[in-house]
Coordinates of N, CA and C in Angstrom, one line a residue:
M860 N 7.3 -30.3 -10.6 CA 6.2 -29.6 -11.2 C 6.2 -28.2 -10.7
A861 N 6.1 -27.2 -11.6 CA 6.1 -25.8 -11.2 C 4.9 -25.4 -10.4
T862 N 5.1 -24.6 -9.4 CA 3.9 -24.1 -8.6 C 3.7 -22.6 -8.9
G863 N 2.5 -22.3 -9.4 CA 2.2 -20.9 -9.7 C 1.7 -20.2 -8.4
S864 N 1.9 -18.9 -8.4 CA 1.4 -18.1 -7.3 C 0.0 -17.7 -7.5
S865 N -0.7 -17.4 -6.4 CA -2.1 -16.9 -6.5 C -2.3 -15.7 -5.6
Y866 N -3.2 -14.8 -6.0 CA -3.4 -13.6 -5.2 C -4.9 -13.2 -5.3
E867 N -5.5 -12.9 -4.2 CA -6.9 -12.6 -4.3 C -7.2 -11.5 -3.3
E868 N -8.1 -10.5 -3.7 CA -8.5 -9.4 -2.8 C -10.0 -9.5 -2.6
R869 N -10.4 -9.1 -1.4 CA -11.9 -8.9 -1.1 C -12.1 -7.5 -0.5
A870 N -13.0 -6.8 -1.0 CA -13.3 -5.5 -0.5 C -13.8 -5.6 1.0
V871 N -13.4 -4.7 1.8 CA -13.9 -4.6 3.2 C -15.3 -4.0 3.2
R872 N -16.0 -4.3 4.3 CA -17.4 -3.8 4.4 C -17.5 -2.7 5.4
G873 N -18.6 -2.0 5.3 CA -19.0 -1.0 6.3 C -18.0 0.2 6.3
D874 N -17.9 0.9 7.5 CA -17.1 2.1 7.6 C -15.6 1.9 7.4
M875 N -15.2 0.7 7.5 CA -13.8 0.4 7.3 C -13.3 0.8 5.8
G876 N -14.3 0.8 4.9 CA -13.9 1.1 3.5 C -13.4 2.5 3.4
A877 N -13.6 3.4 4.3 CA -13.1 4.7 4.2 C -11.6 4.8 4.3
W878 N -11.0 3.8 5.0 CA -9.6 3.8 5.2 C -8.9 2.5 4.8
S879 N -9.7 1.5 4.4 CA -9.1 0.2 4.0 C -9.8 -0.3 2.7
P880 N -9.1 -0.4 1.6 CA -9.7 -0.9 0.4 C -10.0 -2.4 0.3
C881 N -9.2 -3.2 1.0 CA -9.4 -4.6 0.9 C -8.6 -5.4 1.9
V882 N -9.0 -6.7 2.1 CA -8.2 -7.7 2.7 C -7.7 -8.6 1.6
W883 N -6.6 -9.3 1.8 CA -6.1 -10.1 0.7 C -5.3 -11.3 1.2
T884 N -5.2 -12.3 0.3 CA -4.4 -13.5 0.5 C -3.5 -13.7 -0.7
R885 N -2.4 -14.3 -0.4 CA -1.4 -14.7 -1.4 C -0.9 -16.1 -1.0
R886 N -0.7 -16.9 -2.1 CA 0.0 -18.2 -1.9 C 1.1 -18.2 -2.9
A887 N 2.3 -18.3 -2.3 CA 3.5 -18.2 -3.1 C 3.7 -19.3 -4.1
G888 N 4.4 -18.9 -5.2 CA 4.7 -19.9 -6.2 C 6.2 -20.2 -6.1
D889 N 6.8 -20.7 -7.2 CA 8.2 -21.1 -7.2 C 9.1 -19.9 -7.3
E890 N 8.6 -18.8 -7.9 CA 9.5 -17.7 -8.1 C 9.2 -16.6 -7.1
A891 N 10.2 -15.8 -6.9 CA 10.1 -14.7 -5.9 C 9.0 -13.7 -6.3
A892 N 8.3 -13.2 -5.4 CA 7.2 -12.2 -5.7 C 7.8 -10.8 -5.8
R893 N 7.5 -10.2 -6.9 CA 7.9 -8.8 -7.1 C 6.9 -7.8 -6.5
I894 N 7.4 -7.0 -5.6 CA 6.6 -6.0 -4.9 C 6.9 -4.6 -5.4
V895 N 5.9 -3.9 -5.8 CA 6.1 -2.5 -6.3 C 5.4 -1.5 -5.4
P896 N 5.8 -0.3 -5.3 CA 5.2 0.7 -4.4 C 3.7 1.0 -4.8
D897 N 2.9 1.2 -3.7 CA 1.5 1.6 -4.0 C 1.0 2.7 -3.0
G898 N 1.9 3.2 -2.2 CA 1.5 4.2 -1.2 C 0.8 3.7 0.0
C899 N 0.6 2.4 0.1 CA -0.2 1.8 1.2 C 0.7 1.2 2.3
V900 N 0.1 1.0 3.4 CA 0.7 0.2 4.5 C -0.2 -1.0 4.8
D901 N 0.4 -2.1 5.1 CA -0.4 -3.3 5.3 C -0.1 -4.0 6.6
L902 N -1.1 -4.6 7.3 CA -0.9 -5.5 8.4 C -0.9 -6.9 7.8
I903 N 0.1 -7.7 8.0 CA 0.2 -9.0 7.4 C 0.5 -10.1 8.4
W904 N 0.0 -11.3 8.0 CA 0.3 -12.5 8.8 C 1.1 -13.4 7.9
M905 N 2.3 -13.7 8.3 CA 3.1 -14.6 7.5 C 4.1 -15.3 8.4
R906 N 4.4 -16.6 8.1 CA 5.4 -17.3 8.9 C 5.2 -17.3 10.4
G907 N 3.9 -17.3 10.8 CA 3.6 -17.4 12.2 C 3.7 -16.2 13.0
R908 N 3.8 -15.0 12.3 CA 3.9 -13.8 13.1 C 3.2 -12.6 12.3
L909 N 2.8 -11.6 13.0 CA 2.2 -10.4 12.4 C 3.3 -9.4 12.2
E910 N 3.2 -8.8 11.0 CA 4.2 -7.8 10.6 C 3.6 -6.6 10.0
I911 N 4.3 -5.5 10.0 CA 3.8 -4.3 9.3 C 4.6 -4.1 8.0
A912 N 3.9 -4.1 6.9 CA 4.6 -3.9 5.6 C 4.5 -2.4 5.4
G913 N 5.6 -1.7 5.6 CA 5.7 -0.3 5.5 C 5.6 0.2 4.0
P914 N 5.4 1.5 3.8 CA 5.3 2.0 2.5 C 6.7 1.8 1.7
D915 N 6.6 1.2 0.5 CA 7.8 1.0 -0.3 C 8.1 2.2 -1.1
S916 N 9.4 2.5 -1.2 CA 9.8 3.6 -2.1 C 10.5 3.1 -3.3
A917 N 10.6 1.8 -3.5 CA 11.3 1.2 -4.6 C 10.7 -0.3 -4.8
H918 N 10.9 -0.8 -5.9 CA 10.5 -2.2 -6.1 C 11.4 -3.2 -5.4
R919 N 10.9 -4.3 -5.1 CA 11.7 -5.3 -4.4 C 11.2 -6.7 -4.7
E920 N 12.0 -7.7 -4.4 CA 11.5 -9.1 -4.6 C 11.6 -9.8 -3.2
V921 N 10.6 -10.6 -3.0 CA 10.4 -11.4 -1.7 C 10.4 -12.9 -2.0
A922 N 11.4 -13.6 -1.5 CA 11.5 -15.0 -1.7 C 10.6 -15.7 -0.6
L923 N 9.7 -16.5 -1.1 CA 8.9 -17.3 -0.2 C 8.9 -18.8 -0.6
G924 N 8.6 -19.7 0.3 CA 8.5 -21.1 0.0 C 7.3 -21.4 -0.8
P925 N 7.4 -22.3 -1.8 CA 6.3 -22.6 -2.7 C 5.1 -23.0 -1.8
G926 N 3.9 -22.4 -2.1 CA 2.7 -22.7 -1.4 C 2.6 -21.9 -0.1
E927 N 3.6 -21.2 0.3 CA 3.5 -20.5 1.6 C 2.4 -19.4 1.6
P928 N 1.5 -19.4 2.6 CA 0.4 -18.4 2.6 C 0.7 -17.1 3.3
I929 N 0.2 -16.1 2.8 CA 0.3 -14.7 3.5 C -1.1 -14.1 3.4
T930 N -1.5 -13.5 4.5 CA -2.8 -12.8 4.6 C -2.5 -11.4 5.1
G931 N -3.3 -10.4 4.5 CA -3.1 -9.0 4.9 C -4.4 -8.2 4.9
V932 N -4.3 -7.0 5.5 CA -5.3 -6.0 5.4 C -4.5 -4.7 4.9
R933 N -5.0 -4.1 3.9 CA -4.4 -2.9 3.3 C -5.0 -1.7 3.8
L934 N -4.2 -0.7 4.1 CA -4.7 0.6 4.5 C -4.4 1.6 3.4
R935 N -5.4 2.5 3.1 CA -5.2 3.5 2.0 C -4.1 4.5 2.3
P936 N -3.6 5.1 1.3 CA -2.6 6.1 1.5 C -3.1 7.2 2.4
G937 N -2.4 7.5 3.5 CA -2.8 8.5 4.5 C -3.5 7.9 5.7
A938 N -3.8 6.6 5.7 CA -4.6 6.0 6.8 C -3.7 5.2 7.7
A939 N -2.4 5.3 7.6 CA -1.5 4.4 8.3 C -1.6 4.5 9.8
R940 N -2.1 5.7 10.3 CA -2.2 5.9 11.7 C -3.1 4.8 12.4
V941 N -4.1 4.3 11.7 CA -4.9 3.2 12.3 C -4.0 2.0 12.7
L942 N -3.1 1.7 11.9 CA -2.2 0.6 12.2 C -1.0 1.1 13.1
L943 N -0.4 2.2 12.8 CA 0.8 2.6 13.4 C 0.7 3.4 14.7
G944 N -0.5 4.0 14.9 CA -0.7 4.8 16.1 C 0.1 6.1 15.9
E945 N 0.9 6.4 16.9 CA 1.7 7.7 16.9 C 3.0 7.5 16.2
T946 N 3.3 6.3 15.7 CA 4.5 6.1 15.0 C 4.4 6.6 13.6
P947 N 5.2 7.6 13.1 CA 5.1 8.1 11.8 C 5.4 7.0 10.7
A948 N 4.6 7.1 9.6 CA 4.8 6.1 8.6 C 6.2 6.1 8.0
S949 N 6.8 7.3 8.1 CA 8.2 7.4 7.5 C 9.2 6.5 8.3
E950 N 8.9 6.1 9.5 CA 9.8 5.3 10.3 C 9.7 3.8 9.9
V951 N 8.7 3.4 9.1 CA 8.6 2.1 8.7 C 8.7 2.0 7.1
R952 N 9.1 3.1 6.5 CA 9.3 3.1 5.1 C 10.4 2.1 4.7
D953 N 10.1 1.3 3.7 CA 11.0 0.3 3.2 C 11.4 -0.7 4.3
A954 N 10.5 -1.0 5.2 CA 10.8 -1.9 6.3 C 9.6 -2.8 6.5
Q955 N 9.8 -3.9 7.3 CA 8.7 -4.8 7.6 C 8.9 -5.3 9.0
P956 N 8.7 -4.4 10.0 CA 8.9 -4.8 11.4 C 7.8 -5.7 11.9
A957 N 8.1 -6.4 13.0 CA 7.1 -7.1 13.7 C 6.1 -6.2 14.3
L958 N 4.9 -6.6 14.3 CA 3.8 -5.8 14.9 C 4.0 -5.5 16.4
T959 N 4.7 -6.4 17.1 CA 5.0 -6.2 18.5 C 5.8 -5.0 18.8
E960 N 6.6 -4.5 17.8 CA 7.4 -3.3 18.0 C 6.5 -2.1 18.1
V961 N 5.3 -2.1 17.6 CA 4.4 -1.0 17.7 C 3.2 -1.2 18.6
W962 N 2.7 -2.5 18.6 CA 1.5 -2.7 19.5 C 1.9 -3.4 20.8
G963 N 3.1 -3.9 21.0 CA 3.5 -4.6 22.2 C 2.7 -5.8 22.4
T964 N 2.2 -6.0 23.7 CA 1.5 -7.3 24.0 C 0.2 -7.5 23.3
A965 N -0.4 -6.4 22.8 CA -1.7 -6.5 22.1 C -1.4 -7.3 20.8
A966 N -0.2 -7.1 20.2 CA 0.1 -7.9 19.0 C 0.3 -9.4 19.3
S967 N 0.9 -9.7 20.5 CA 1.1 -11.1 20.9 C -0.3 -11.7 21.1
R968 N -1.2 -11.0 21.7 CA -2.6 -11.6 21.9 C -3.3 -11.9 20.5
L969 N -3.1 -10.9 19.6 CA -3.7 -11.2 18.3 C -3.0 -12.3 17.6
E970 N -1.7 -12.5 17.7 CA -1.0 -13.6 17.1 C -1.6 -14.9 17.7
D971 N -1.8 -15.0 19.0 CA -2.4 -16.2 19.6 C -3.7 -16.5 19.1
R972 N -4.5 -15.4 18.8 CA -5.9 -15.6 18.2 C -5.9 -16.2 16.8
V973 N -4.9 -15.8 16.0 CA -5.0 -16.2 14.6 C -4.0 -17.4 14.4
G974 N -3.2 -17.7 15.3 CA -2.2 -18.7 15.1 C -2.7 -20.1 14.8
G975 N -3.8 -20.5 15.3 CA -4.4 -21.8 15.0 C -5.5 -21.8 13.9
E976 N -5.6 -20.7 13.3 CA -6.7 -20.6 12.3 C -6.2 -21.0 10.9
P977 N -6.7 -22.1 10.3 CA -6.2 -22.5 9.0 C -6.8 -21.8 7.8
D978 N -7.9 -21.1 8.0 CA -8.6 -20.4 6.9 C -8.0 -19.0 6.8
P979 N -7.3 -18.7 5.7 CA -6.7 -17.4 5.5 C -7.7 -16.2 5.6
W980 N -9.0 -16.5 5.1 CA -10.0 -15.4 5.1 C -10.5 -15.1 6.5
R981 N -10.5 -16.2 7.4 CA -10.9 -15.9 8.8 C -9.7 -15.2 9.5
V982 N -8.5 -15.5 9.1 CA -7.4 -14.7 9.7 C -7.6 -13.3 9.3
A983 N -7.9 -13.0 8.0 CA -8.1 -11.6 7.5 C -9.2 -11.0 8.3
G984 N -10.2 -11.7 8.6 CA -11.3 -11.1 9.4 C -10.9 -10.7 10.8
H985 N -10.1 -11.5 11.4 CA -9.5 -11.2 12.8 C -8.7 -9.9 12.7
L986 N -7.8 -9.8 11.7 CA -7.0 -8.7 11.5 C -7.8 -7.4 11.3
A987 N -8.8 -7.6 10.4 CA -9.7 -6.4 10.1 C -10.4 -5.9 11.4
Q988 N -10.9 -6.9 12.2 CA -11.6 -6.5 13.4 C -10.7 -5.8 14.4
A989 N -9.4 -6.2 14.5 CA -8.5 -5.6 15.4 C -8.2 -4.2 14.9
L990 N -8.1 -4.0 13.6 CA -7.8 -2.6 13.1 C -9.1 -1.7 13.3
H991 N -10.2 -2.3 13.1 CA -11.5 -1.5 13.2 C -11.6 -1.0 14.7
A992 N -11.2 -1.9 15.6 CA -11.3 -1.5 17.0 C -10.3 -0.3 17.3
R993 N -9.1 -0.4 16.7 CA -8.1 0.7 16.9 C -8.5 2.0 16.3
A994 N -9.3 2.0 15.2 CA -9.7 3.2 14.4 C -10.4 4.2 15.3
A995 N -11.1 3.8 16.3 CA -11.8 4.7 17.2 C -10.8 5.6 18.0
R996 N -9.6 5.0 18.3 CA -8.6 5.7 19.0 C -7.6 6.4 18.1
F997 N -7.2 5.7 17.0 CA -6.2 6.2 16.1 C -6.9 6.4 14.7
A998 N -7.7 7.4 14.6 CA -8.4 7.7 13.3 C -7.4 8.1 12.3
P999 N -7.7 7.8 11.0 CA -6.8 8.3 9.9 C -6.7 9.8 9.9
D1000 N -5.6 10.3 9.4 CA -5.4 11.8 9.3 C -6.3 12.2 8.1
P1001 N -7.3 13.0 8.4 CA -8.3 13.3 7.3 C -7.6 14.2 6.2
V1002 N -6.7 15.0 6.6 CA -6.0 15.9 5.7 C -5.1 15.1 4.7
A1003 N -4.3 14.1 5.3 CA -3.5 13.3 4.5 C -4.3 12.4 3.5
V1004 N -5.4 11.9 4.0 CA -6.2 11.1 3.2 C -6.8 11.9 2.0
A1005 N -7.2 13.1 2.3 CA -7.8 14.0 1.3 C -6.7 14.4 0.3
V1006 N -5.5 14.6 0.7 CA -4.4 15.0 -0.2 C -4.1 13.8 -1.1
A1007 N -4.1 12.6 -0.5 CA -3.8 11.4 -1.3 C -4.9 11.2 -2.4
E1008 N -6.1 11.4 -2.0 CA -7.2 11.2 -3.0 C -7.1 12.3 -4.1
A1009 N -6.7 13.5 -3.7 CA -6.6 14.6 -4.7 C -5.4 14.3 -5.7
L1010 N -4.4 13.7 -5.2 CA -3.2 13.4 -6.0 C -3.4 12.2 -6.9
D1011 N -4.4 11.4 -6.6 CA -4.7 10.2 -7.5 C -5.5 10.6 -8.7
R1012 N -5.1 11.6 -9.4 CA -5.8 12.0 -10.6 C -4.8 12.3 -11.7
P1013 N -5.1 12.2 -13.0 CA -4.2 12.5 -14.0 C -3.6 13.9 -13.9
R1014 N -4.3 14.8 -13.5 CA -3.8 16.2 -13.4 C -4.3 16.8 -12.0
P1015 N -3.5 16.4 -11.0 CA -3.9 16.8 -9.6 C -3.6 18.3 -9.4
P1016 N -4.2 18.8 -8.3 CA -4.0 20.2 -8.0 C -2.6 20.4 -7.5
A1017 N -2.1 21.6 -7.6 CA -0.7 21.9 -7.1 C -0.7 21.8 -5.6
I1018 N 0.5 21.4 -5.1 CA 0.7 21.2 -3.6 C 0.4 22.6 -2.9
G1019 N 0.8 23.7 -3.5 CA 0.6 25.0 -2.9 C -0.9 25.3 -2.7
D1020 N -1.6 24.9 -3.8 CA -3.1 25.2 -3.7 C -3.8 24.4 -2.6
M1021 N -3.3 23.1 -2.5 CA -3.9 22.3 -1.5 C -3.5 22.8 -0.1
A1022 N -2.3 23.2 0.1 CA -1.8 23.7 1.4 C -2.7 24.9 1.7
W1023 N -2.9 25.8 0.8 CA -3.7 27.0 1.1 C -5.2 26.6 1.5
E1024 N -5.7 25.6 0.8 CA -7.1 25.2 1.0 C -7.2 24.6 2.5
F1025 N -6.2 23.9 2.9 CA -6.2 23.3 4.3 C -5.7 24.2 5.3
G1026 N -5.2 25.4 5.0 CA -4.7 26.3 5.9 C -3.3 26.0 6.5
Y1027 N -2.5 25.4 5.6 CA -1.1 25.1 6.0 C -0.1 25.8 5.0
S1028 N 1.1 25.9 5.4 CA 2.2 26.2 4.5 C 2.5 25.0 3.7
E1029 N 3.2 25.1 2.6 CA 3.6 23.9 1.8 C 4.5 23.0 2.7
R1030 N 5.4 23.6 3.5 CA 6.3 22.8 4.3 C 5.5 22.0 5.4
Q1031 N 4.5 22.7 6.0 CA 3.7 22.0 7.0 C 2.9 20.9 6.4
L1032 N 2.3 21.1 5.2 CA 1.5 20.0 4.6 C 2.4 18.9 4.2
R1033 N 3.6 19.2 3.7 CA 4.5 18.1 3.3 C 4.9 17.2 4.5
R1034 N 5.2 17.9 5.7 CA 5.5 17.1 6.9 C 4.4 16.2 7.3
R1035 N 3.1 16.8 7.2 CA 2.0 16.0 7.6 C 1.8 14.8 6.7
V1036 N 2.0 14.9 5.4 CA 1.8 13.8 4.5 C 2.9 12.8 4.7
I1037 N 4.2 13.2 4.9 CA 5.2 12.3 5.2 C 4.9 11.5 6.4
A1038 N 4.4 12.1 7.5 CA 4.1 11.3 8.7 C 3.0 10.3 8.5
A1039 N 2.0 10.7 7.6 CA 0.9 9.8 7.4 C 1.0 8.8 6.3
V1040 N 1.9 9.1 5.4 CA 2.0 8.2 4.2 C 3.4 7.5 4.1
G1041 N 4.4 8.2 4.5 CA 5.8 7.7 4.5 C 6.7 8.4 3.6
Y1042 N 6.2 9.2 2.7 CA 6.9 10.0 1.8 C 6.1 11.2 1.4
G1043 N 6.8 12.2 0.7 CA 6.1 13.5 0.4 C 5.1 13.4 -0.7
P1044 N 4.4 14.5 -0.9 CA 3.3 14.5 -1.9 C 3.8 14.2 -3.3
K1045 N 5.0 14.7 -3.7 CA 5.4 14.5 -5.1 C 5.7 13.1 -5.3
T1046 N 6.4 12.4 -4.4 CA 6.6 11.0 -4.6 C 5.3 10.2 -4.6
L1047 N 4.4 10.5 -3.7 CA 3.1 9.8 -3.6 C 2.4 10.0 -5.0
E1048 N 2.4 11.2 -5.5 CA 1.7 11.5 -6.8 C 2.3 10.6 -7.9
Q1049 N 3.6 10.4 -7.9 CA 4.3 9.6 -8.9 C 3.9 8.1 -8.8
I1050 N 3.9 7.7 -7.5 CA 3.5 6.3 -7.3 C 2.1 6.0 -7.6
L1051 N 1.2 6.9 -7.3 CA -0.3 6.7 -7.6 C -0.5 6.7 -9.1
R1052 N 0.2 7.6 -9.8 CA 0.1 7.6 -11.2 C 0.6 6.3 -11.9
F1053 N 1.7 5.8 -11.3 CA 2.3 4.6 -11.8 C 1.3 3.4 -11.6
R1054 N 0.6 3.4 -10.4 CA -0.3 2.3 -10.2 C -1.5 2.4 -11.1
R1055 N -2.0 3.6 -11.3 CA -3.2 3.7 -12.3 C -2.8 3.3 -13.7
T1056 N -1.6 3.7 -14.1 CA -1.2 3.4 -15.4 C -0.9 1.9 -15.6
A1057 N -0.3 1.3 -14.6 CA -0.1 -0.2 -14.6 C -1.4 -0.9 -14.7
A1058 N -2.4 -0.5 -14.0 CA -3.7 -1.2 -14.0 C -4.4 -1.0 -15.4
L1059 N -4.2 0.1 -16.0 CA -4.8 0.3 -17.3 C -4.0 -0.3 -18.4
A1060 N -2.8 -0.8 -18.1 CA -1.9 -1.3 -19.2 C -2.1 -2.8 -19.4
E1061 N -3.0 -3.4 -18.6 CA -3.1 -4.9 -18.7 C -3.6 -5.4 -20.1
D1062 N -4.4 -4.5 -20.8 CA -5.0 -4.9 -22.0 C -4.2 -4.5 -23.3
G1063 N -2.9 -4.2 -23.1 CA -2.1 -3.8 -24.3 C -2.5 -2.5 -24.9
P1064 N -2.3 -1.4 -24.2 CA -2.8 -0.1 -24.6 C -2.0 0.6 -25.7
D1065 N -2.5 1.7 -26.1 CA -1.8 2.6 -26.9 C -1.0 3.4 -25.9
W1066 N 0.3 3.2 -25.9 CA 1.2 3.8 -24.8 C 1.2 5.3 -24.9
A1067 N 1.3 5.8 -26.1 CA 1.3 7.3 -26.3 C 0.0 7.9 -25.8
R1068 N -1.1 7.3 -26.1 CA -2.4 7.8 -25.6 C -2.5 7.7 -24.1
L1069 N -2.1 6.6 -23.6 CA -2.1 6.3 -22.1 C -1.3 7.4 -21.4
A1070 N -0.1 7.6 -22.0 CA 0.8 8.6 -21.3 C 0.1 10.0 -21.3
A1071 N -0.6 10.4 -22.3 CA -1.2 11.7 -22.4 C -2.4 11.7 -21.4
E1072 N -3.2 10.6 -21.3 CA -4.3 10.5 -20.5 C -4.0 10.6 -19.0
Q1073 N -2.8 10.0 -18.6 CA -2.4 9.9 -17.2 C -1.5 11.0 -16.8
G1074 N -1.3 12.0 -17.6 CA -0.5 13.2 -17.2 C 1.0 13.1 -17.4
Y1075 N 1.5 12.1 -18.1 CA 2.9 12.1 -18.4 C 3.2 13.1 -19.5
A1076 N 4.5 13.6 -19.5 CA 4.9 14.6 -20.5 C 4.8 13.9 -21.9
D1077 N 5.2 12.7 -22.0 CA 5.2 11.9 -23.3 C 5.4 10.5 -23.0
Q1078 N 5.5 9.6 -24.0 CA 5.6 8.2 -23.8 C 7.0 7.9 -23.2
A1079 N 8.0 8.6 -23.5 CA 9.3 8.3 -22.9 C 9.3 8.6 -21.4
H1080 N 8.6 9.6 -21.0 CA 8.4 9.9 -19.6 C 7.7 8.8 -18.9
L1081 N 6.6 8.3 -19.5 CA 5.9 7.1 -19.0 C 6.9 5.9 -18.8
S1082 N 7.7 5.6 -19.8 CA 8.6 4.5 -19.8 C 9.6 4.6 -18.7
R1083 N 10.1 5.8 -18.5 CA 11.1 6.0 -17.4 C 10.4 5.8 -16.0
Q1084 N 9.2 6.3 -15.8 CA 8.5 6.1 -14.6 C 8.1 4.7 -14.3
M1085 N 7.7 4.0 -15.4 CA 7.4 2.5 -15.2 C 8.6 1.8 -14.8
R1086 N 9.7 2.0 -15.4 CA 11.0 1.3 -15.0 C 11.4 1.7 -13.6
R1087 N 11.3 3.0 -13.3 CA 11.7 3.4 -12.0 C 11.0 2.7 -10.9
W1088 N 9.7 2.6 -11.0 CA 8.9 2.0 -9.9 C 8.7 0.5 -9.9
S1089 N 8.8 -0.1 -11.1 CA 8.6 -1.5 -11.2 C 9.9 -2.3 -11.5
G1090 N 11.0 -1.6 -12.0 CA 12.2 -2.2 -12.4 C 12.1 -2.9 -13.8
R1091 N 11.0 -2.7 -14.5 CA 10.8 -3.3 -15.8 C 10.2 -2.2 -16.8
P1092 N 10.5 -2.4 -18.1 CA 9.8 -1.6 -19.1 C 8.3 -1.8 -19.1
P1093 N 7.6 -0.9 -19.7 CA 6.1 -1.0 -19.7 C 5.6 -2.4 -20.2
R1094 N 6.2 -2.8 -21.3 CA 5.6 -4.0 -21.9 C 5.9 -5.3 -21.1
E1095 N 6.8 -5.2 -20.1 CA 7.1 -6.4 -19.3 C 6.5 -6.2 -17.9
L1096 N 5.7 -5.2 -17.7 CA 5.3 -4.8 -16.4 C 4.4 -5.9 -15.8
V1097 N 4.8 -6.2 -14.6 CA 3.9 -7.1 -13.8 C 3.8 -6.5 -12.4
V1098 N 2.6 -6.1 -12.0 CA 2.4 -5.4 -10.8 C 2.1 -6.4 -9.7
G1099 N 3.0 -6.4 -8.6 CA 2.8 -7.3 -7.5 C 2.0 -6.8 -6.4
A1100 N 1.6 -7.6 -5.5 CA 0.8 -7.2 -4.3 C 1.8 -7.1 -3.1
P1101 N 1.5 -6.4 -2.1 CA 2.3 -6.3 -1.0 C 2.6 -7.6 -0.3
A1102 N 3.8 -7.8 0.1 CA 4.1 -9.1 0.8 C 3.6 -9.1 2.2

């Protein structure tokens, strides 16, 4: 009998919401999970260890055992410092290292805490608490977060204009965004636009109108970008959640 996958998100509460949109759980089905870029970094618990799901720059598939559970906390684009500390997000791009590589023994203690917990939402709560405690020491980069928010619009401001507003050269701002997000502003803008478009595409849209509304040059441009980031044409698009 085929086993379907399940995925659920819950919004975080309090001041964590400024840098984390949600905690989430996934239970794997029979088929590999397709993961697409979202500009985020996640702390995840899977297969008995804590891992960092770095920012993806391409779609990928993750094979999991049927029914295998995964729990995670997602960090908004630009907020990776809460999880990574002084490690640049670009160093974990397209990678999924063990948390111990960044946190050391603190990661091992957290693994001991969640290892015997059968409820995935309680696991998520422990992970969120650990990140909340770190945020006092490793606050998100406010400039990178602001740039990410500005780029998440159909017609975002020019990079040069944002650099001038924050008092940086374009090169300085680009380096800062790469360190905090994992890739530069242009790539981030494309990924965020892809995610917005994919979310709006669930109800069978007028593709030409959606392309115009989301800032694509035309419907063909939208189709190329959908295929680039998801590996599928728009009408077959299935947006996955981070593994």
